[in-house]
Short mmCIF file of C-alpha atoms and ligand atoms in Angstrom, two decimals:
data_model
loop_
_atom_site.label_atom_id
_atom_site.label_comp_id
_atom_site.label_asym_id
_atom_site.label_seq_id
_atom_site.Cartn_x
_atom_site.Cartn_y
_atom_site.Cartn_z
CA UNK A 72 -36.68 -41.42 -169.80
CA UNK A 73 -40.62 -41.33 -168.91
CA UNK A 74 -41.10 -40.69 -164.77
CA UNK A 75 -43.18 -43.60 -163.40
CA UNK A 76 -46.19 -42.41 -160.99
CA UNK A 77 -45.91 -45.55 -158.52
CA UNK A 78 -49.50 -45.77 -156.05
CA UNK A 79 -48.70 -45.98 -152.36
CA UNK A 80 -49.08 -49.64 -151.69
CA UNK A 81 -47.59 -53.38 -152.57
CA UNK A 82 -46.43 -53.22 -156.13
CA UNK A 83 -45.52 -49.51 -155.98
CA UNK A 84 -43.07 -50.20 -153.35
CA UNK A 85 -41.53 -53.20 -154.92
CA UNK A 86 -41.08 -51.39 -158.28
CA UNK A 87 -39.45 -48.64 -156.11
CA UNK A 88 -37.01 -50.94 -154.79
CA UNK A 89 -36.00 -52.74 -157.75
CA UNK A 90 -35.66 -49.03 -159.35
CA UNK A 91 -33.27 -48.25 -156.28
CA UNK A 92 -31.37 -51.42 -156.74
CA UNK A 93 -30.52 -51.11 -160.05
CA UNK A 94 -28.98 -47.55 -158.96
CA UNK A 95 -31.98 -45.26 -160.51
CA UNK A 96 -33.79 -42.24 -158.79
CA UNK A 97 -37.15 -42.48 -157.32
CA UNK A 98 -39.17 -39.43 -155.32
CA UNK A 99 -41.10 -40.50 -152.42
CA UNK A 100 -42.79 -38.51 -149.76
CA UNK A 101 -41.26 -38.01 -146.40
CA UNK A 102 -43.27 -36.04 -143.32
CA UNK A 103 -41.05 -32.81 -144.41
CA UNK A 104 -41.18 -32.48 -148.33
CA UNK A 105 -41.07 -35.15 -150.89
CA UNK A 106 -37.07 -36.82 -151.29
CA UNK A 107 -34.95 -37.64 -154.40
CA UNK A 108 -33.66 -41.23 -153.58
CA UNK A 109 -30.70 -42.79 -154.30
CA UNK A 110 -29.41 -46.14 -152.96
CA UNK A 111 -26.26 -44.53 -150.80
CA UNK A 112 -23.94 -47.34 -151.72
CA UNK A 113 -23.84 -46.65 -155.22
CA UNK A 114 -21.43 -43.93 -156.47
CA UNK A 115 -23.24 -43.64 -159.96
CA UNK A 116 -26.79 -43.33 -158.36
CA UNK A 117 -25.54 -40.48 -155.95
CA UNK A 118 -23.76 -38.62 -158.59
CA UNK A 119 -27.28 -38.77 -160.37
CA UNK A 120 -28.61 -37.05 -157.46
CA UNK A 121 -26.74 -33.91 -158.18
CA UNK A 122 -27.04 -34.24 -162.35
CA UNK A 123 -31.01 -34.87 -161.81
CA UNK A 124 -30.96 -31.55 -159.51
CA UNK A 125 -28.46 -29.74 -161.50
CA UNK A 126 -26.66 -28.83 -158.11
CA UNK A 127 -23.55 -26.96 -158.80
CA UNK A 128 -21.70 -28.21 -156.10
CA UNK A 129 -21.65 -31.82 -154.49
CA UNK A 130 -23.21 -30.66 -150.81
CA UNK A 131 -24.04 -33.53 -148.85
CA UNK A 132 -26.80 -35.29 -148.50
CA UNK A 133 -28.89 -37.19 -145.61
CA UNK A 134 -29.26 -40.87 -145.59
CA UNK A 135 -32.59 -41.89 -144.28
CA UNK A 136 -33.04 -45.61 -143.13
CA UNK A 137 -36.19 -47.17 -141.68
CA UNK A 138 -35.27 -47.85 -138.28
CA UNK A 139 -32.66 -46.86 -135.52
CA UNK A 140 -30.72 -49.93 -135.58
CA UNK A 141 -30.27 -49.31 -139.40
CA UNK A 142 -28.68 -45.98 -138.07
CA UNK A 143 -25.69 -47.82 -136.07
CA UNK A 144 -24.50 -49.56 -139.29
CA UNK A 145 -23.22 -45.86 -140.67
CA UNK A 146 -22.34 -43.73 -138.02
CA UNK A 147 -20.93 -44.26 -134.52
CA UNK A 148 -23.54 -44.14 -132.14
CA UNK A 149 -23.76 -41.91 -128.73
CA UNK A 150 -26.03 -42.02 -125.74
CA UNK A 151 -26.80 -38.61 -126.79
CA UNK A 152 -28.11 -40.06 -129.95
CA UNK A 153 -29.81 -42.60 -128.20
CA UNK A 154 -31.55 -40.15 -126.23
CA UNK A 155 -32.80 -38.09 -129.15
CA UNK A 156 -33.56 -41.07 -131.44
CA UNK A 157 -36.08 -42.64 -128.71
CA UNK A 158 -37.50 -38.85 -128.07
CA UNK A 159 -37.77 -37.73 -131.70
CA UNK A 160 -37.67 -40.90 -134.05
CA UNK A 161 -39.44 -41.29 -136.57
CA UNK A 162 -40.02 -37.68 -137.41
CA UNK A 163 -38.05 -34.58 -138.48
CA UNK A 164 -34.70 -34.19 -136.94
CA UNK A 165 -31.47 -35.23 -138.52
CA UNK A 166 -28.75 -36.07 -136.76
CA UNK A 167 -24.98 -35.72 -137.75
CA UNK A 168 -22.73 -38.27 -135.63
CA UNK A 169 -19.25 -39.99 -137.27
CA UNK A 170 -19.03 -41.91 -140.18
CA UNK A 171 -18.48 -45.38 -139.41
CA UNK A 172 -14.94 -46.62 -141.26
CA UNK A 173 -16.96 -49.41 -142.68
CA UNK A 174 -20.06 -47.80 -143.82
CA UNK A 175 -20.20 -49.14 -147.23
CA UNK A 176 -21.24 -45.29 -148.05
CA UNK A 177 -20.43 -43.87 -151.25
CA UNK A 178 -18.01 -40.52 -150.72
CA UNK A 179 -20.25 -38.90 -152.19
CA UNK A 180 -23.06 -39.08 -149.62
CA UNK A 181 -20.88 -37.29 -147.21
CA UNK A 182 -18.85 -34.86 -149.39
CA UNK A 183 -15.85 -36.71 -148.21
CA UNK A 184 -16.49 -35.40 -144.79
CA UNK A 185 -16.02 -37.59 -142.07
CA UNK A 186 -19.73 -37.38 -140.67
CA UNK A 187 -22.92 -38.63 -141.95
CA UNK A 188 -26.25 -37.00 -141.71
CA UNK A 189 -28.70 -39.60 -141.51
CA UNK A 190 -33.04 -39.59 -140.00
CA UNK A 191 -35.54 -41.79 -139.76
CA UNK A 192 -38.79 -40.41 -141.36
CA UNK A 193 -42.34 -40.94 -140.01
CA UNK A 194 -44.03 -40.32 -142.97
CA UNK A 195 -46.27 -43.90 -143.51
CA UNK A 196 -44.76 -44.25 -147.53
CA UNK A 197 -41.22 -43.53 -146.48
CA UNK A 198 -41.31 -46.15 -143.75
CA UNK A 199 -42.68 -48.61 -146.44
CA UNK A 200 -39.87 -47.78 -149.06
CA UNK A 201 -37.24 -47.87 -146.30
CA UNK A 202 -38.36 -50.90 -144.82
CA UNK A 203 -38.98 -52.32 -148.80
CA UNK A 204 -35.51 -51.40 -149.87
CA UNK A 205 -34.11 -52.82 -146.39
CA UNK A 206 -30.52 -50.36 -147.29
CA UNK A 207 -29.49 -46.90 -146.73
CA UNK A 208 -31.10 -43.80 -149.00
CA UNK A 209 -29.41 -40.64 -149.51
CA UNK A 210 -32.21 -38.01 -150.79
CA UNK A 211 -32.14 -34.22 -150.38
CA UNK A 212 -35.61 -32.67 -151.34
CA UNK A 213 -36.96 -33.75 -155.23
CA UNK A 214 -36.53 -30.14 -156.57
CA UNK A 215 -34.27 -28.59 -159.55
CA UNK A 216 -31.55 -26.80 -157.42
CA UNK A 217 -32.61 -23.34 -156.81
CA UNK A 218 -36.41 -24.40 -156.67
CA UNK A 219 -38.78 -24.38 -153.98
CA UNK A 220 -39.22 -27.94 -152.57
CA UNK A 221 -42.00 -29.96 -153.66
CA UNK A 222 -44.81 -31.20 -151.53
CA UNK A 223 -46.90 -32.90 -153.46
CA UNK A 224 -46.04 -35.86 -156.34
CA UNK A 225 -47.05 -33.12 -159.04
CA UNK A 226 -44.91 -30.58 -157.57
CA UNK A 227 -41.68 -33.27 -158.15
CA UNK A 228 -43.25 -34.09 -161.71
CA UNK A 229 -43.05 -30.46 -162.82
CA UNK A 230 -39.74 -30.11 -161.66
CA UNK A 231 -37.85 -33.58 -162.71
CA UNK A 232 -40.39 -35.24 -165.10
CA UNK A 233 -37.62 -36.82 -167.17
CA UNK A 234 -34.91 -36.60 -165.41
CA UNK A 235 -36.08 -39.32 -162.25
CA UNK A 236 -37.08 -42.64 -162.66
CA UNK A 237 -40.13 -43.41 -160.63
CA UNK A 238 -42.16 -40.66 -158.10
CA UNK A 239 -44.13 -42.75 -155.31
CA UNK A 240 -47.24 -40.70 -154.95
CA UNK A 241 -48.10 -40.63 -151.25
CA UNK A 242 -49.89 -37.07 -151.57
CA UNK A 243 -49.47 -34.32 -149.41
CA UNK A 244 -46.41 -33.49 -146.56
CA UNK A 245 -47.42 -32.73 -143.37
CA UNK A 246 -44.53 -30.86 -142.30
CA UNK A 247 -43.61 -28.68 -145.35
CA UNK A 248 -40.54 -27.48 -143.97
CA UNK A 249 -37.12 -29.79 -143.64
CA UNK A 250 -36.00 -31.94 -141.13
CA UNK A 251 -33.86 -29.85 -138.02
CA UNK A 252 -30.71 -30.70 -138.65
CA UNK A 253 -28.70 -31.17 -134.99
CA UNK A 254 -24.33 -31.97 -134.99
CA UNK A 255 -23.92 -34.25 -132.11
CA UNK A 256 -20.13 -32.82 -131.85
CA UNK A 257 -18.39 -32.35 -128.55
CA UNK A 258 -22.07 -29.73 -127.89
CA UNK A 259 -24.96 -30.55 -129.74
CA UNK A 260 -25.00 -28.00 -132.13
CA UNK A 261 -28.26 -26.73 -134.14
CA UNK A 262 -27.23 -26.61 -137.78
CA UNK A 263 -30.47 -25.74 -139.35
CA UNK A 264 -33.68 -25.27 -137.80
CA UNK A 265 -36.91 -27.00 -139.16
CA UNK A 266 -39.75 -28.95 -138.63
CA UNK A 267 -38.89 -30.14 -135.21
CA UNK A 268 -38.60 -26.96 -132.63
CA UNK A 269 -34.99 -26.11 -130.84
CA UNK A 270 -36.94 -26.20 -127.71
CA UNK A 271 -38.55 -29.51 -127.86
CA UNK A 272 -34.81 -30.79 -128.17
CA UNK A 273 -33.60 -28.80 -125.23
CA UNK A 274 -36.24 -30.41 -122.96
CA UNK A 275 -35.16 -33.87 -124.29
CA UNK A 276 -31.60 -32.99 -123.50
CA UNK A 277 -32.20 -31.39 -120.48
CA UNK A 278 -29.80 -28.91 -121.52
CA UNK A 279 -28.95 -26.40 -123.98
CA UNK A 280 -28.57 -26.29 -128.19
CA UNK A 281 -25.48 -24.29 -129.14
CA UNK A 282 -26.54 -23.09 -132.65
CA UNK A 283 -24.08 -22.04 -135.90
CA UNK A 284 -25.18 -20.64 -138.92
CA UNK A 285 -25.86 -22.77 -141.43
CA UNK A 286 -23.79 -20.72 -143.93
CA UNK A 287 -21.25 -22.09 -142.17
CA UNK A 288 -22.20 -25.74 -140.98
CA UNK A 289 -19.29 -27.44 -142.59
CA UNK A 290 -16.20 -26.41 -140.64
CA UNK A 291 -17.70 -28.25 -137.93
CA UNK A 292 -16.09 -31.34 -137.95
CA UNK A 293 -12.42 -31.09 -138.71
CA UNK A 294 -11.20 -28.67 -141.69
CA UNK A 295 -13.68 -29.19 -144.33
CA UNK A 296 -10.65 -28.11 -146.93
CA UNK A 297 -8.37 -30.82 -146.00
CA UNK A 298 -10.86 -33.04 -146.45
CA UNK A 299 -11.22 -31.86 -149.96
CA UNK A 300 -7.37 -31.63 -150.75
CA UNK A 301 -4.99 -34.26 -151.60
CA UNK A 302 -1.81 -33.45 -149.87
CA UNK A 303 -0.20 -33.16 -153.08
CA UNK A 304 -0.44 -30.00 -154.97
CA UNK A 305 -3.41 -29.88 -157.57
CA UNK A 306 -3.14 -28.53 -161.37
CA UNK A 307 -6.30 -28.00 -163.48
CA UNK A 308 -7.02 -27.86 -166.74
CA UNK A 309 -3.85 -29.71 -167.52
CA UNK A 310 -3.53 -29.87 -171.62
CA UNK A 311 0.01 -31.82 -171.30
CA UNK A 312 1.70 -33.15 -168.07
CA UNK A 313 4.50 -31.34 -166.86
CA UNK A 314 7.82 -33.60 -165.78
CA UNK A 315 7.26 -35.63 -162.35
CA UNK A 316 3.38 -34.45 -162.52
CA UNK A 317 0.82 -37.25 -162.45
CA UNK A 318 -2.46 -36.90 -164.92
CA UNK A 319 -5.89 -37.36 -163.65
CA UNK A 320 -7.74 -37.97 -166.80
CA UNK A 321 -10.88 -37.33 -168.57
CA UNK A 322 -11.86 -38.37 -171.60
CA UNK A 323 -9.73 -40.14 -174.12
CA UNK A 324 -5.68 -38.87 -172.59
CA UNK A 325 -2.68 -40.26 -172.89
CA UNK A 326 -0.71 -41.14 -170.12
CA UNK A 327 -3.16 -40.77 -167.18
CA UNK A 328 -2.52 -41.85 -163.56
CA UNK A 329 -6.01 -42.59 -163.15
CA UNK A 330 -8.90 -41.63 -165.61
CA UNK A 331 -12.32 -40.03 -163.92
CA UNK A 332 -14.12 -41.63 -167.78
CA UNK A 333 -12.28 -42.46 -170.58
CA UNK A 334 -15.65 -42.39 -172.43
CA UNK A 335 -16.20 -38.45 -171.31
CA UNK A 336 -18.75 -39.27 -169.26
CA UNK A 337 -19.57 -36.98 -166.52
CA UNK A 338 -21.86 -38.92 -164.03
CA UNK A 339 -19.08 -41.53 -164.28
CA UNK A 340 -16.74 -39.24 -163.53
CA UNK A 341 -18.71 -37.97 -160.62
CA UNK A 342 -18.99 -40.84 -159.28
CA UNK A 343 -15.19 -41.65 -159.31
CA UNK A 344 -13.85 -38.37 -158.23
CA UNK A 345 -13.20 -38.85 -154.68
CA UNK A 346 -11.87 -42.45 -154.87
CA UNK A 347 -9.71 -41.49 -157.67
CA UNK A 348 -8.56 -38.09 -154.88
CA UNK A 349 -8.25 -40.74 -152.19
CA UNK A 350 -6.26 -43.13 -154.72
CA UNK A 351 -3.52 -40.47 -155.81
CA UNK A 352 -3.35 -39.37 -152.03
CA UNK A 353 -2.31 -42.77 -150.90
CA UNK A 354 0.22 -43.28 -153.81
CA UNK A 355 2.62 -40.26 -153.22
CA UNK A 356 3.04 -36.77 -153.08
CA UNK A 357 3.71 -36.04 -156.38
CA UNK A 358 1.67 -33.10 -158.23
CA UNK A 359 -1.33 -33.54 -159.43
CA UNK A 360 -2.37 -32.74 -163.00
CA UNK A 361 -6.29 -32.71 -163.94
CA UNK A 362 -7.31 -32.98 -167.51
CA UNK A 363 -9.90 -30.20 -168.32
CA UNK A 364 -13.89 -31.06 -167.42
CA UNK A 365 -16.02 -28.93 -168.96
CA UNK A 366 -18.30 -26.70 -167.14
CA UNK A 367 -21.25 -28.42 -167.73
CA UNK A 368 -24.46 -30.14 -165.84
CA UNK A 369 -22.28 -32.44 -163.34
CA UNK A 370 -19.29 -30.71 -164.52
CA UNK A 371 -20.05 -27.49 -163.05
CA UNK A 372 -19.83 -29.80 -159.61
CA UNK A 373 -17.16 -31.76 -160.55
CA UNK A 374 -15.22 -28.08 -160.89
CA UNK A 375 -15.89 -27.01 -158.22
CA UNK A 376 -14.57 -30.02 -155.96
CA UNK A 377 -11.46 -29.70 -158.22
CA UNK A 378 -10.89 -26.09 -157.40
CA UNK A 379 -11.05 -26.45 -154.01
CA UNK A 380 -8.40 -29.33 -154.31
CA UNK A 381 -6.53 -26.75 -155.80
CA UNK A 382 -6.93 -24.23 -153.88
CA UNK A 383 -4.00 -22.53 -151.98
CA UNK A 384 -4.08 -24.06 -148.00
CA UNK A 385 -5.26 -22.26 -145.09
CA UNK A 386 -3.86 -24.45 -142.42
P1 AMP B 459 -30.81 -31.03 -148.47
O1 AMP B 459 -29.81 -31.57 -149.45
O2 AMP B 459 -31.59 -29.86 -149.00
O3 AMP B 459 -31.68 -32.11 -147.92
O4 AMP B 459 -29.98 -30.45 -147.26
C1 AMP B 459 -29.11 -31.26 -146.54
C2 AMP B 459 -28.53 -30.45 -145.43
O5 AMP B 459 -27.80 -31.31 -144.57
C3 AMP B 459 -27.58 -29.37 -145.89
O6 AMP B 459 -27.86 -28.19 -145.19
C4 AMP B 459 -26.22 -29.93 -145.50
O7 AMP B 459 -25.30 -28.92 -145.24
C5 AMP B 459 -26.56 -30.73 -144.25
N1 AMP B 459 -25.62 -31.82 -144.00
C6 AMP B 459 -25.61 -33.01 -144.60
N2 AMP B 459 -24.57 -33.77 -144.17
C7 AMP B 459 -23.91 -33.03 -143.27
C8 AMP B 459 -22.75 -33.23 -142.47
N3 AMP B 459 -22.05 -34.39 -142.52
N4 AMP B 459 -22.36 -32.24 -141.64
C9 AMP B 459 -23.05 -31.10 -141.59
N5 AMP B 459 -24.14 -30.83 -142.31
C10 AMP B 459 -24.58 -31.77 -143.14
MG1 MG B 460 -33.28 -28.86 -150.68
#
């Protein structure tokens, strides 16, 4: 795939779109470092997310829409949140509030969590895409996982050429650091600083920021391993199903329950993993088997989710 350079005006903006309709990837600037955009409804564009990154685990991601009544379509809104999103919006704060039942989100925005992350950025180009595209974007920053993020359109070309659709190049970010990212839970709660201070939030709030470590800011909400475990018990790298067991396929399998890609394909199966989990939960308790995946590009991700299914529970 050759990585389109879109310009920063009409017909850059409407390729963009169309690219984000049809469910590719395109890199646009937003006031804290460039983004790696997916349209959010689409299971197979968010799964390409994490293979275009190479991130080895399916984290999730922050939706950014171009206004704050876009906002109220995903998550349940607060007064809190209404306070902060006429102090601080557009610009760099993130807010996590509930996931609305009726989103339209793909599970894989979220993690399967039952909160969204979602911001309204002030960059100029980002407000054009948004506004363009008229639908919700998930994009973490446009860099291989592990890499610094990028800044400028040649920083995302270094890093993705290839691997991306389209980069909108919109220059420099202002910013250069990411978004603050604040949990409106039953305290606000500062889950990682950034480019907009604690202080200047405190002031808005007229009260204080409780802050948690952002090695840790995914307990927060309910138990972030339920949310990754069917109740039923979860068997990997199942070679042959066991009596009573149910088989969640991959690849070409006889006798599968549910298949994550009969072709092999791993973005597909990224993109069906949680629907398939959520299928299999509703239908029964019976054990779960999982045909092996193998450890590779969206694989490595796809493992992981599994293993934590698997895992023993700490209830
Ligand atoms: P990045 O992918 O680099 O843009 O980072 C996104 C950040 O948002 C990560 O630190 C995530 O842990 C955090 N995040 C996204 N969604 C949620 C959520 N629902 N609850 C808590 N943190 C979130
Ligand atoms: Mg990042």
């Amino acid at each position: 795939m050759d990585t389109e350079i879109l310009s920063p005006d009409g017909s850059g903006y409407a390729r963009a779109e169309s690219v984000l309709r049809d469910g590719g990837l395109v890199s646009f600037p937003t006031e804290t470092v460039y983004g790696l955009g997916a349209d959010a409804r689409q299971d197979r564009a968010v799964a390409r997310i994490f293979e275009a990154k190479n991130r080895p685990t399916f984290n999730p991601l922050i939706v950014h829409v171009a206004d704050v009544a876009a906002t109220k379509r995903y998550v349940k809104w607060t007064d809190m949140a209404d306070r902060l999103a006429a102090a601080f919006w557009p610009g760099p704060l993130t807010l996590v509030l509930p996931l609305r039942d009726d989103s339209g989100l793909s599970p894989l925005v979220t993690a399967n969590l039952p909160t969204l992350a979602i911001r309204v950025p002030e960059h100029p180009v980002a407000q054009a895409l948004l506004s363009e595209f008229d639908g919700p974007v998930a994009a973490p920053s446009a860099n291989p996982s592990g890499k610094i993020s990028p800044t400028r359109a040649q920083h995302v070309i270094n890093g993705l050429s290839g691997r991306i659709e389209a980069v909108v190049d919109g220059g420099e970010c202002g910013v250069g650091v990411e978004s603050t990212i604040l949990g409106l839970f039953d305290e606000p709660t500062l889950l990682r600083p950034g480019g907009l201070p604690q202080e200047a939030i405190e002031a808005a709030l007229g009260g204080p920021v409780v802050t948690r470590s952002e090695a840790d800011p995914l307990t927060a909400p309910g138990q972030m391993l339920s949310h990754y475990a069917p109740g039923a018990a979860v068997r990997l790298n199942a070679v042959e199903i066991v009596e009573g067991e149910r088989l969640l396929g991959f690849g070409k399998v006889e006798g599968a329950t549910l298949n994550l890609s009969v072709a092999g394909d791993l973005t597909e199966a990224a993109a069906n993993l949680f629907h398939h989990l959520h299928a299999l939960d509703a239908d029964g308790d019976a054990p779960i088997a999982v045909s092996p995946i193998p450890e590779t590009g969206l694989g490595r991700a796809i493992n992981d989710r599994l293993r934590r299914a698997a895992a023993p529970r700490d209830v």
